Amino acid sequence: MDNPPEHLTQLTSAPTAAQAAIIVAALKAEGLDAVSTGAMTTDKQLGSGEWVQVMVSEPDLPVAKNTLAKLRQETAEIDWSQIDVGEPTEE
């Protein structure tokens, strides 16, 4: 990211690092710089109650908000009953 950390602002937060990474990847696919940060660095800390923040540069915030809204709309329209996610594994 070209901007120093003091020019970052929080776009959203996610309960796991994996979910934050999906958001960051979607933002980067649209040409935006984004990073995730926070106390929770692995999903093993899921019970900690601390979420991972998704940060973008302040000038990119309006576009990032629009991109996030589109991502949420697209994922809301997925009919998960029609998606083959494979067989569950026992751990």
Coordinates of C-alpha atoms in Angstrom, one line a residue:
M1 CA 0.0 0.0 0.0
D2 CA 1.5 3.3 -1.0
N3 CA -0.1 5.4 1.8
P4 CA 1.5 5.4 5.2
P5 CA -0.6 3.7 7.9
E6 CA -2.0 7.0 9.3
H7 CA -3.9 7.4 6.0
L8 CA -5.8 4.1 6.4
T9 CA -9.4 3.9 7.5
Q10 CA -11.5 1.0 8.4
L11 CA -13.9 -0.2 5.7
T12 CA -15.4 -3.1 7.6
S13 CA -14.6 -6.0 9.9
A14 CA -15.0 -9.8 9.8
P15 CA -15.2 -12.5 12.4
T16 CA -12.3 -14.5 10.9
A17 CA -9.1 -13.8 9.1
A18 CA -10.3 -16.0 6.2
Q19 CA -13.4 -13.8 5.7
A20 CA -11.4 -10.7 5.9
A21 CA -9.0 -12.1 3.3
I22 CA -11.9 -12.7 0.9
I23 CA -13.0 -9.1 1.2
V24 CA -9.4 -7.9 0.7
A25 CA -9.0 -10.1 -2.4
A26 CA -12.2 -8.7 -3.9
L27 CA -11.1 -5.1 -3.3
K28 CA -7.7 -5.8 -4.8
A29 CA -9.4 -7.4 -7.8
E30 CA -11.1 -4.0 -8.4
G31 CA -7.7 -2.3 -8.2
L32 CA -8.0 -1.0 -4.7
D33 CA -5.3 -1.3 -2.0
A34 CA -6.6 -3.1 1.1
V35 CA -5.2 -4.9 4.1
S36 CA -6.5 -6.8 7.0
T37 CA -5.4 -6.1 10.5
G38 CA -6.3 -6.9 14.1
A39 CA -5.6 -8.9 17.2
M40 CA -7.0 -12.1 15.5
T41 CA -4.3 -13.4 13.2
T42 CA -5.6 -17.0 12.9
D43 CA -8.9 -18.6 12.9
K44 CA -7.8 -20.7 15.9
Q45 CA -8.6 -17.7 18.0
L46 CA -12.2 -17.7 16.9
G47 CA -13.5 -17.7 20.4
S48 CA -11.6 -14.5 21.3
G49 CA -14.5 -12.2 20.3
E50 CA -12.1 -9.9 18.4
W51 CA -12.8 -9.3 14.7
V52 CA -10.3 -8.6 11.9
Q53 CA -10.5 -5.1 10.4
V54 CA -10.3 -4.5 6.7
M55 CA -8.5 -1.2 6.0
V56 CA -8.3 0.9 2.9
S57 CA -6.8 4.3 2.1
E58 CA -9.0 7.2 3.0
P59 CA -9.3 8.4 -0.7
D60 CA -10.4 4.9 -1.8
L61 CA -13.1 4.6 0.9
P62 CA -16.1 5.6 -1.2
V63 CA -15.2 3.2 -4.0
A64 CA -14.3 0.5 -1.5
K65 CA -17.8 0.9 0.1
N66 CA -19.4 0.5 -3.3
T67 CA -17.3 -2.6 -4.1
L68 CA -18.2 -4.1 -0.7
A69 CA -21.9 -3.5 -1.3
K70 CA -21.7 -5.2 -4.7
L71 CA -19.8 -8.2 -3.1
R72 CA -22.4 -8.6 -0.4
Q73 CA -25.2 -8.4 -3.0
E74 CA -23.6 -11.0 -5.2
T75 CA -23.0 -13.4 -2.4
A76 CA -26.6 -12.9 -1.1
E77 CA -27.9 -14.1 -4.4
I78 CA -26.1 -17.4 -4.3
D79 CA -28.4 -20.3 -3.9
W80 CA -26.2 -22.5 -1.7
S81 CA -28.6 -25.4 -2.0
Q82 CA -27.5 -25.6 -5.6
I83 CA -23.7 -25.5 -4.9
D84 CA -21.8 -28.8 -4.6
V85 CA -19.4 -28.2 -1.8
G86 CA -18.3 -31.8 -1.6
E87 CA -18.6 -34.4 1.1
P88 CA -18.0 -33.4 4.7
T89 CA -14.8 -34.6 6.2
E90 CA -14.5 -35.9 9.8
E91 CA -11.8 -34.4 11.9

